[in-house]
Short mmCIF file of C-alpha atoms in Angstrom, two decimals:
data_model
loop_
_atom_site.label_atom_id
_atom_site.label_comp_id
_atom_site.label_asym_id
_atom_site.label_seq_id
_atom_site.Cartn_x
_atom_site.Cartn_y
_atom_site.Cartn_z
CA UNK A 520 0.00 0.00 0.00
CA UNK A 521 2.80 2.39 0.85
CA UNK A 522 4.53 1.84 -2.50
CA UNK A 523 1.25 2.50 -4.22
CA UNK A 524 0.98 5.80 -2.38
CA UNK A 525 4.46 6.81 -3.47
CA UNK A 526 3.72 6.08 -7.07
CA UNK A 527 0.66 8.27 -6.85
CA UNK A 528 2.17 11.18 -5.02
CA UNK A 529 5.65 11.22 -6.50
CA UNK A 530 4.49 13.28 -9.45
CA UNK A 531 1.89 15.09 -7.35
CA UNK A 532 -0.93 13.57 -9.42
CA UNK A 533 -2.64 10.23 -9.83
CA UNK A 534 -6.01 8.71 -10.53
CA UNK A 535 -8.74 9.75 -8.11
CA UNK A 536 -9.51 6.22 -6.95
CA UNK A 537 -5.90 5.35 -6.20
CA UNK A 538 -5.21 8.67 -4.43
CA UNK A 539 -8.20 8.27 -2.14
CA UNK A 540 -7.40 4.66 -1.33
CA UNK A 541 -3.72 5.19 -0.64
CA UNK A 542 -3.94 8.40 1.39
CA UNK A 543 -6.77 7.23 3.63
CA UNK A 544 -5.43 3.69 3.92
CA UNK A 545 -2.21 5.12 5.35
CA UNK A 546 -4.10 7.43 7.71
CA UNK A 547 -6.26 4.53 8.87
CA UNK A 548 -3.13 2.46 9.53
CA UNK A 549 -1.81 5.13 11.90
CA UNK A 550 -5.19 5.61 13.58
CA UNK A 551 -5.93 1.91 13.83
CA UNK A 552 -2.61 1.24 15.51
CA UNK A 553 -3.50 3.90 18.05
CA UNK A 554 -6.89 2.32 18.73
CA UNK A 555 -5.38 -1.13 19.06
CA UNK A 556 -2.70 -0.10 21.53
CA UNK A 557 -4.44 2.39 23.80
CA UNK A 558 -4.71 0.61 27.14
CA UNK A 559 -7.16 2.81 29.08
CA UNK A 560 -5.97 1.29 32.32
CA UNK A 561 -3.60 1.92 35.23
CA UNK A 562 -0.36 0.24 36.29
CA UNK A 563 0.44 0.22 39.97
CA UNK A 564 3.77 0.24 41.79
CA UNK A 565 2.77 -3.29 42.82
CA UNK A 566 2.95 -4.32 39.12
CA UNK A 567 -0.81 -4.89 39.02
CA UNK A 568 -3.11 -3.39 36.38
CA UNK A 569 -6.48 -1.80 37.02
CA UNK A 570 -9.22 -0.80 34.60
CA UNK A 571 -10.99 1.44 37.12
CA UNK A 572 -9.64 3.79 39.75
CA UNK A 573 -12.23 2.35 42.14
CA UNK A 574 -10.33 -0.94 42.14
CA UNK A 575 -6.96 0.55 43.18
CA UNK A 576 -6.10 -0.47 46.75
CA UNK A 577 -5.35 2.24 49.28
CA UNK A 578 -1.70 3.21 49.29
CA UNK A 579 -0.93 1.87 45.80
CA UNK A 580 0.57 4.48 43.50
CA UNK A 581 -0.43 4.12 39.87
CA UNK A 582 0.18 5.74 36.52
CA UNK A 583 -1.83 5.66 33.31
CA UNK A 584 -0.60 2.63 31.39
CA UNK A 585 0.41 4.37 28.16
CA UNK A 586 0.85 7.96 26.94
CA UNK A 587 -2.01 7.73 24.44
CA UNK A 588 -4.45 7.09 27.31
CA UNK A 589 -3.16 9.98 29.41
CA UNK A 590 -4.50 13.53 29.76
CA UNK A 591 -1.98 15.81 28.12
CA UNK A 592 -2.13 18.37 25.33
CA UNK A 593 -1.02 15.98 22.53
CA UNK A 594 -3.96 13.77 23.48
CA UNK A 595 -6.23 16.70 22.73
CA UNK A 596 -4.65 17.17 19.31
CA UNK A 597 -5.10 13.45 18.65
CA UNK A 598 -8.72 13.41 19.78
CA UNK A 599 -9.54 16.31 17.45
CA UNK A 600 -7.88 14.45 14.57
CA UNK A 601 -9.80 11.26 15.34
CA UNK A 602 -13.07 13.19 15.35
CA UNK A 603 -12.10 14.71 11.99
CA UNK A 604 -11.20 11.28 10.60
CA UNK A 605 -14.56 9.89 11.68
CA UNK A 606 -16.31 12.78 9.95
CA UNK A 607 -14.31 12.29 6.75
CA UNK A 608 -14.54 8.49 6.55
CA UNK A 609 -18.00 8.16 8.15
CA UNK A 610 -16.42 5.49 10.37
CA UNK A 611 -17.51 5.94 13.99
CA UNK A 612 -14.71 3.83 15.46
CA UNK A 613 -12.46 6.89 15.28
CA UNK A 614 -14.82 9.22 17.11
CA UNK A 615 -15.52 6.36 19.52
CA UNK A 616 -11.83 6.41 20.41
CA UNK A 617 -11.96 10.10 21.35
CA UNK A 618 -15.14 9.56 23.35
CA UNK A 619 -13.61 6.60 25.16
CA UNK A 620 -10.53 8.65 25.95
CA UNK A 621 -12.62 11.34 27.63
CA UNK A 622 -14.80 8.81 29.42
CA UNK A 623 -11.75 7.04 30.82
CA UNK A 624 -10.53 10.29 32.36
CA UNK A 625 -13.83 11.61 33.67
CA UNK A 626 -14.95 8.20 34.99
CA UNK A 627 -11.71 7.74 36.93
CA UNK A 628 -10.36 11.13 37.99
CA UNK A 629 -12.36 11.70 41.18
CA UNK A 630 -10.26 9.47 43.50
CA UNK A 631 -7.11 11.23 42.27
CA UNK A 632 -8.67 14.62 42.89
CA UNK A 633 -9.40 13.54 46.47
CA UNK A 634 -5.80 12.34 46.88
CA UNK A 635 -4.52 15.72 45.75
CA UNK A 636 -6.72 17.43 48.28
CA UNK A 637 -4.97 15.26 50.90
CA UNK A 638 -1.53 16.27 49.53
CA UNK A 639 -0.84 12.74 48.31
CA UNK A 640 0.33 13.65 44.85
CA UNK A 641 3.35 11.77 43.41
CA UNK A 642 5.36 11.60 40.13
CA UNK A 643 3.29 10.42 37.13
CA UNK A 644 0.13 11.30 39.07
CA UNK A 645 -2.83 10.50 36.80
CA UNK A 646 -4.96 13.28 35.35
CA UNK A 647 -3.04 16.09 37.01
CA UNK A 648 -3.82 18.46 34.15
CA UNK A 649 -7.49 17.53 34.25
CA UNK A 650 -7.62 18.36 37.94
CA UNK A 651 -5.40 21.48 37.94
CA UNK A 652 -5.13 24.38 35.50
CA UNK A 653 -1.88 26.32 35.71
CA UNK A 654 -0.63 27.03 32.19
CA UNK A 655 -2.28 26.80 28.79
CA UNK A 656 -0.83 23.32 28.24
CA UNK A 657 -3.14 22.10 30.97
CA UNK A 658 -6.45 22.89 29.34
CA UNK A 659 -6.20 24.48 25.88
CA UNK A 660 -5.77 21.55 23.50
CA UNK A 661 -7.61 19.06 25.70
CA UNK A 662 -10.35 21.63 26.19
CA UNK A 663 -10.73 22.03 22.44
CA UNK A 664 -11.11 18.27 22.08
CA UNK A 665 -13.71 18.16 24.85
CA UNK A 666 -15.63 20.84 22.96
CA UNK A 667 -15.55 18.70 19.81
CA UNK A 668 -16.78 15.61 21.63
CA UNK A 669 -19.39 17.66 23.48
CA UNK A 670 -21.08 18.39 20.16
CA UNK A 671 -22.08 14.71 20.15
CA UNK A 672 -22.02 13.72 23.83
CA UNK A 673 -23.77 16.17 26.17
CA UNK A 674 -22.25 14.80 29.35
CA UNK A 675 -22.73 17.40 32.14
CA UNK A 676 -19.19 16.93 33.43
CA UNK A 677 -17.87 17.93 30.01
CA UNK A 678 -19.76 21.22 30.12
CA UNK A 679 -18.46 21.94 33.61
CA UNK A 680 -14.92 21.28 32.41
CA UNK A 681 -15.43 23.48 29.33
CA UNK A 682 -16.70 26.36 31.46
CA UNK A 683 -13.80 26.03 33.89
CA UNK A 684 -11.27 25.93 31.05
CA UNK A 685 -12.86 28.98 29.43
CA UNK A 686 -12.71 30.88 32.70
CA UNK A 687 -9.04 30.02 33.14
CA UNK A 688 -7.96 30.85 29.59
CA UNK A 689 -10.05 33.97 29.18
CA UNK A 690 -9.85 35.42 32.68
CA UNK A 691 -7.01 33.87 34.71
CA UNK A 692 -4.12 32.92 32.44
CA UNK A 693 -1.17 35.30 32.70
CA UNK A 694 -0.88 37.95 30.00
CA UNK A 695 1.43 40.79 29.18
CA UNK A 696 0.01 44.30 29.68
CA UNK A 697 -1.10 44.31 26.02
CA UNK A 698 -3.11 41.11 26.56
CA UNK A 699 -0.72 38.60 24.99
CA UNK A 700 -0.67 35.19 26.66
CA UNK A 701 2.58 34.41 28.47
CA UNK A 702 4.08 31.94 30.93
CA UNK A 703 5.73 32.47 34.30
CA UNK A 704 8.61 30.23 33.22
CA UNK A 705 11.37 29.72 32.40
CA UNK A 706 11.56 33.46 33.06
CA UNK A 707 8.86 35.97 33.80
CA UNK A 708 7.27 36.46 31.37
CA UNK A 709 7.93 34.19 28.40
CA UNK A 710 5.85 33.94 25.23
CA UNK A 711 5.94 30.45 23.73
CA UNK A 712 4.90 29.85 20.14
CA UNK A 713 3.31 26.60 21.35
CA UNK A 714 0.79 28.58 23.39
CA UNK A 715 -0.95 29.99 20.35
CA UNK A 716 -2.25 26.48 19.71
CA UNK A 717 -2.86 25.91 23.43
CA UNK A 718 -5.32 28.81 23.46
CA UNK A 719 -6.69 29.88 20.08
CA UNK A 720 -8.40 26.62 18.95
CA UNK A 721 -10.25 26.51 22.27
CA UNK A 722 -11.25 30.17 22.08
CA UNK A 723 -12.50 29.72 18.51
CA UNK A 724 -14.68 26.77 19.54
CA UNK A 725 -16.00 28.71 22.52
CA UNK A 726 -17.01 31.46 20.15
CA UNK A 727 -19.04 28.97 18.15
CA UNK A 728 -20.51 27.26 21.21
CA UNK A 729 -21.62 30.45 22.96
CA UNK A 730 -22.05 32.88 20.09
CA UNK A 731 -20.05 35.40 22.12
CA UNK A 732 -17.84 37.60 19.98
CA UNK A 733 -15.33 38.14 22.80
CA UNK A 734 -13.83 34.69 22.26
CA UNK A 735 -13.29 35.27 18.55
CA UNK A 736 -11.87 38.72 19.21
CA UNK A 737 -9.37 37.39 21.74
CA UNK A 738 -8.32 34.57 19.41
CA UNK A 739 -7.66 37.00 16.55
CA UNK A 740 -5.79 39.30 18.89
CA UNK A 741 -3.53 36.48 20.06
CA UNK A 742 -2.64 35.50 16.48
CA UNK A 743 -1.62 39.04 15.62
CA UNK A 744 0.16 39.68 18.91
CA UNK A 745 2.15 36.44 18.77
CA UNK A 746 3.28 37.41 15.29
CA UNK A 747 4.36 40.78 16.64
CA UNK A 748 6.63 39.16 19.20
CA UNK A 749 7.77 35.96 17.49
CA UNK A 750 7.90 36.61 13.73
CA UNK A 751 11.44 36.90 12.37
CA UNK A 752 11.05 38.96 9.23
CA UNK A 753 14.55 38.25 7.98
CA UNK A 754 14.17 34.48 8.20
CA UNK A 755 10.49 34.38 7.27
CA UNK A 756 9.92 32.10 10.26
CA UNK A 757 8.81 32.23 13.87
CA UNK A 758 11.24 31.93 16.75
CA UNK A 759 10.22 29.56 19.53
CA UNK A 760 9.89 32.12 22.30
CA UNK A 761 10.24 35.72 23.44
CA UNK A 762 11.83 36.76 26.74
CA UNK A 763 9.82 39.68 28.04
CA UNK A 764 12.38 40.49 30.74
CA UNK A 765 15.09 40.93 28.09
CA UNK A 766 12.79 42.19 25.33
CA UNK A 767 14.50 39.62 23.11
CA UNK A 768 13.52 36.81 20.76
CA UNK A 769 14.81 33.28 21.11
CA UNK A 770 17.57 31.70 19.06
CA UNK A 771 15.78 28.82 17.35
CA UNK A 772 13.28 28.58 14.52
CA UNK A 773 12.06 25.31 15.98
CA UNK A 774 9.91 23.33 13.55
CA UNK A 775 7.09 22.27 15.82
CA UNK A 776 6.71 25.73 17.35
CA UNK A 777 6.16 27.05 13.82
CA UNK A 778 3.72 24.19 13.30
CA UNK A 779 1.76 25.05 16.43
CA UNK A 780 1.46 28.66 15.28
CA UNK A 781 0.28 27.67 11.81
CA UNK A 782 -2.22 25.12 13.13
CA UNK A 783 -3.65 27.68 15.53
CA UNK A 784 -4.42 30.02 12.64
CA UNK A 785 -6.06 27.26 10.62
CA UNK A 786 -8.12 26.09 13.59
CA UNK A 787 -9.26 29.67 14.13
CA UNK A 788 -10.28 30.09 10.50
CA UNK A 789 -12.24 26.82 10.73
CA UNK A 790 -14.62 28.55 13.17
CA UNK A 791 -14.22 32.30 12.70
CA UNK A 792 -17.33 33.86 11.12
CA UNK A 793 -16.77 35.00 7.57
CA UNK A 794 -17.87 38.53 8.47
CA UNK A 795 -15.55 38.89 11.45
CA UNK A 796 -13.45 42.06 10.96
CA UNK A 797 -10.24 40.22 11.83
CA UNK A 798 -10.64 37.36 9.38
CA UNK A 799 -8.72 38.95 6.50
CA UNK A 800 -5.79 39.73 8.78
CA UNK A 801 -5.60 36.11 9.97
CA UNK A 802 -5.70 34.81 6.39
CA UNK A 803 -2.94 37.25 5.44
CA UNK A 804 -0.88 36.18 8.44
CA UNK A 805 -1.33 32.51 7.56
CA UNK A 806 -0.35 33.15 3.94
CA UNK A 807 2.78 35.02 5.00
CA UNK A 808 3.79 32.11 7.22
CA UNK A 809 3.20 29.50 4.52
CA UNK A 810 5.26 31.46 2.02
CA UNK A 811 7.91 31.96 4.68
CA UNK A 812 8.33 28.29 5.56
CA UNK A 813 8.14 26.96 1.98
CA UNK A 814 11.79 27.70 1.03
CA UNK A 815 13.01 25.57 3.92
CA UNK A 816 11.38 22.35 2.69
CA UNK A 817 13.97 19.68 1.96
CA UNK A 818 14.22 17.74 -1.29
CA UNK A 819 12.48 14.81 0.40
CA UNK A 820 9.55 17.06 1.29
CA UNK A 821 10.28 16.83 5.00
CA UNK A 822 11.19 19.84 7.11
CA UNK A 823 14.05 19.99 9.58
CA UNK A 824 13.87 20.02 13.38
CA UNK A 825 15.42 23.50 13.26
CA UNK A 826 13.87 24.79 10.07
CA UNK A 827 16.78 26.85 8.80
CA UNK A 828 19.47 24.36 9.88
CA UNK A 829 19.87 21.61 7.31
CA UNK A 830 22.28 19.74 9.58
CA UNK A 831 19.47 19.19 12.08
CA UNK A 832 17.40 16.04 11.64
CA UNK A 833 14.25 15.87 9.56
CA UNK A 834 11.25 15.90 11.87
CA UNK A 835 7.82 14.36 11.38
CA UNK A 836 5.38 16.33 13.51
CA UNK A 837 6.26 19.77 12.12
CA UNK A 838 6.18 18.42 8.57
CA UNK A 839 2.72 16.98 9.16
CA UNK A 840 1.50 20.24 10.67
CA UNK A 841 2.62 22.19 7.62
CA UNK A 842 1.11 19.61 5.25
CA UNK A 843 -2.22 19.76 7.07
CA UNK A 844 -2.35 23.54 7.22
CA UNK A 845 -1.36 24.17 3.62
CA UNK A 846 -3.69 21.52 2.22
CA UNK A 847 -6.50 22.79 4.44
CA UNK A 848 -5.89 26.36 3.32
CA UNK A 849 -6.06 25.31 -0.33
CA UNK A 850 -9.14 23.15 0.23
CA UNK A 851 -10.95 26.01 1.96
CA UNK A 852 -9.96 28.60 -0.63
CA UNK A 853 -7.75 30.66 1.68
CA UNK A 854 -4.68 29.89 -0.43
CA UNK A 855 -4.16 29.53 -4.17
CA UNK A 856 -4.10 25.94 -5.48
CA UNK A 857 -0.61 26.29 -6.90
CA UNK A 858 0.76 25.90 -3.35
CA UNK A 859 -0.76 22.46 -2.82
CA UNK A 860 2.46 20.84 -4.03
CA UNK A 861 4.16 21.93 -0.78
CA UNK A 862 1.66 19.84 1.17
CA UNK A 863 1.82 16.95 -1.31
CA UNK A 864 5.61 16.77 -1.12
CA UNK A 865 5.50 16.90 2.67
CA UNK A 866 2.95 14.09 2.80
CA UNK A 867 4.93 12.09 0.28
CA UNK A 868 8.05 12.41 2.41
CA UNK A 869 6.21 11.34 5.56
CA UNK A 870 4.77 8.30 3.83
CA UNK A 871 8.08 7.33 2.30
CA UNK A 872 10.39 7.90 5.25
CA UNK A 873 8.48 8.29 8.50
CA UNK A 874 5.64 5.73 8.72
CA UNK A 875 6.41 2.08 9.34
CA UNK A 876 4.45 -0.80 7.87
CA UNK A 877 2.71 -1.15 11.24
CA UNK A 878 1.57 2.48 11.24
CA UNK A 879 4.17 3.78 13.70
CA UNK A 880 5.74 7.21 13.27
CA UNK A 881 9.48 7.75 13.19
CA UNK A 882 11.52 10.85 14.03
CA UNK A 883 8.98 12.72 16.15
CA UNK A 884 10.65 15.15 18.54
CA UNK A 885 9.67 14.63 22.16
CA UNK A 886 8.17 17.41 24.29
CA UNK A 887 10.46 20.42 24.30
CA UNK A 888 11.14 23.31 26.66
CA UNK A 889 12.80 26.57 25.63
CA UNK A 890 16.50 27.26 25.63
CA UNK A 891 18.88 30.04 24.68
CA UNK A 892 21.23 27.36 23.35
CA UNK A 893 20.62 26.27 19.75
CA UNK A 894 22.24 22.90 20.44
CA UNK A 895 19.37 22.13 22.81
CA UNK A 896 17.06 21.92 19.79
CA UNK A 897 19.54 19.96 17.72
CA UNK A 898 19.84 17.36 20.45
CA UNK A 899 16.21 16.88 21.42
CA UNK A 900 15.57 13.13 21.24
CA UNK A 901 12.98 11.48 19.04
CA UNK A 902 10.80 8.57 20.08
CA UNK A 903 9.09 5.98 17.92
CA UNK A 904 5.40 6.90 17.67
CA UNK A 905 5.76 9.78 20.10
CA UNK A 906 2.23 11.06 20.54
CA UNK A 907 3.11 14.62 19.47
CA UNK A 908 3.01 13.37 15.87
CA UNK A 909 -0.09 11.20 15.69
CA UNK A 910 -2.76 13.89 15.47
CA UNK A 911 -0.91 16.07 12.94
CA UNK A 912 -0.16 13.10 10.65
CA UNK A 913 -3.82 12.05 10.67
CA UNK A 914 -4.94 15.60 9.88
CA UNK A 915 -2.38 15.94 7.08
CA UNK A 916 -3.51 12.72 5.43
CA UNK A 917 -7.17 13.74 5.60
CA UNK A 918 -6.59 17.09 3.92
CA UNK A 919 -4.30 15.72 1.21
CA UNK A 920 -6.86 13.00 0.49
CA UNK A 921 -9.60 15.61 0.43
CA UNK A 922 -7.69 17.66 -2.12
CA UNK A 923 -7.09 14.66 -4.36
CA UNK A 924 -10.75 13.68 -4.17
CA UNK A 925 -11.86 17.13 -5.29
CA UNK A 926 -9.11 17.66 -7.86
CA UNK A 927 -8.62 14.57 -10.00
CA UNK A 928 -5.85 14.95 -12.59
CA UNK A 929 -6.69 15.90 -16.10
CA UNK A 930 -6.32 13.09 -18.58
CA UNK A 931 -3.56 13.61 -21.11
#
């Protein structure tokens, strides 16, 4: 199947039937592996496994059995992708995965919340980010996925969580005096490119859910403000962070940070009303970023871990993010069709080099902090099937398949 996909995409064109089959078959392989290996259970320090927190004996410390069953921002990205895959394929097993993921957390978190209240928290404590909101990582991406699932499952606990997340992001999260989201670490105050995705997709969905313009307005403001602080005009790329105390940008044009920024803009445009006064500015900002990143694409189609450093390794998650965003922008008419080849080449490279026969992803950078040392980014490890890559790869495959379905090649 993979060789078939390469034949189709190598020239950027192929028959409609083959393109649809190959793109979606590959996406399904990645998603099906995820479904088949998500444990939705706990492992105790006594080496016993438990399917319910109610069955865990007093005094036993447990962790969630596998990262894909945990409650962390990449899980939110993955859940959104699985909901999108279900909508595209009309196959409910993918949305069922996202629903099961939320149910596992909400059905089991209460005992851990009680333990925290008793100051019995420990390393690898389950559902810490569900119980506590401190930074945008804790609730932005997962909150967006809860909003997506809530459209189909009106569980009261989901609505309570959504309201709490909205209150934190909109009213409590730290901001600079001009309203830009920031973090208290590693230095006060630091703007992370990652945080545009950890806030804007949630805000955009809240705008749709409530009909309140304030959420859309804040989301648009964040996009434009993050660009003000993080855009490097000379490079045509975003830096990873901005140190407010030094009034200085970071050193690295880290791939995934650029991917988070681009995905945030696309997710906003997915929900932003067409008559919103900020819509044109967001489209223009997205276009500028796409044109900025395009020259850094390698011959294989894959982008580098540090985008402007060709001696850094080629990295899967950022490449998938760019493929998704560019294909989505073309499919939605925000970007001219001539740019679709950037997304096609990126997808081709992922299929050829980064997906195993079993549907595992190679060369996905693990979670990454900020650093003033460029070598930090060079040396970030990769992990096989690291969950930062799963959602973006699924989204990229969907949008490339969608383009091929709507744009069959002309017969010679």
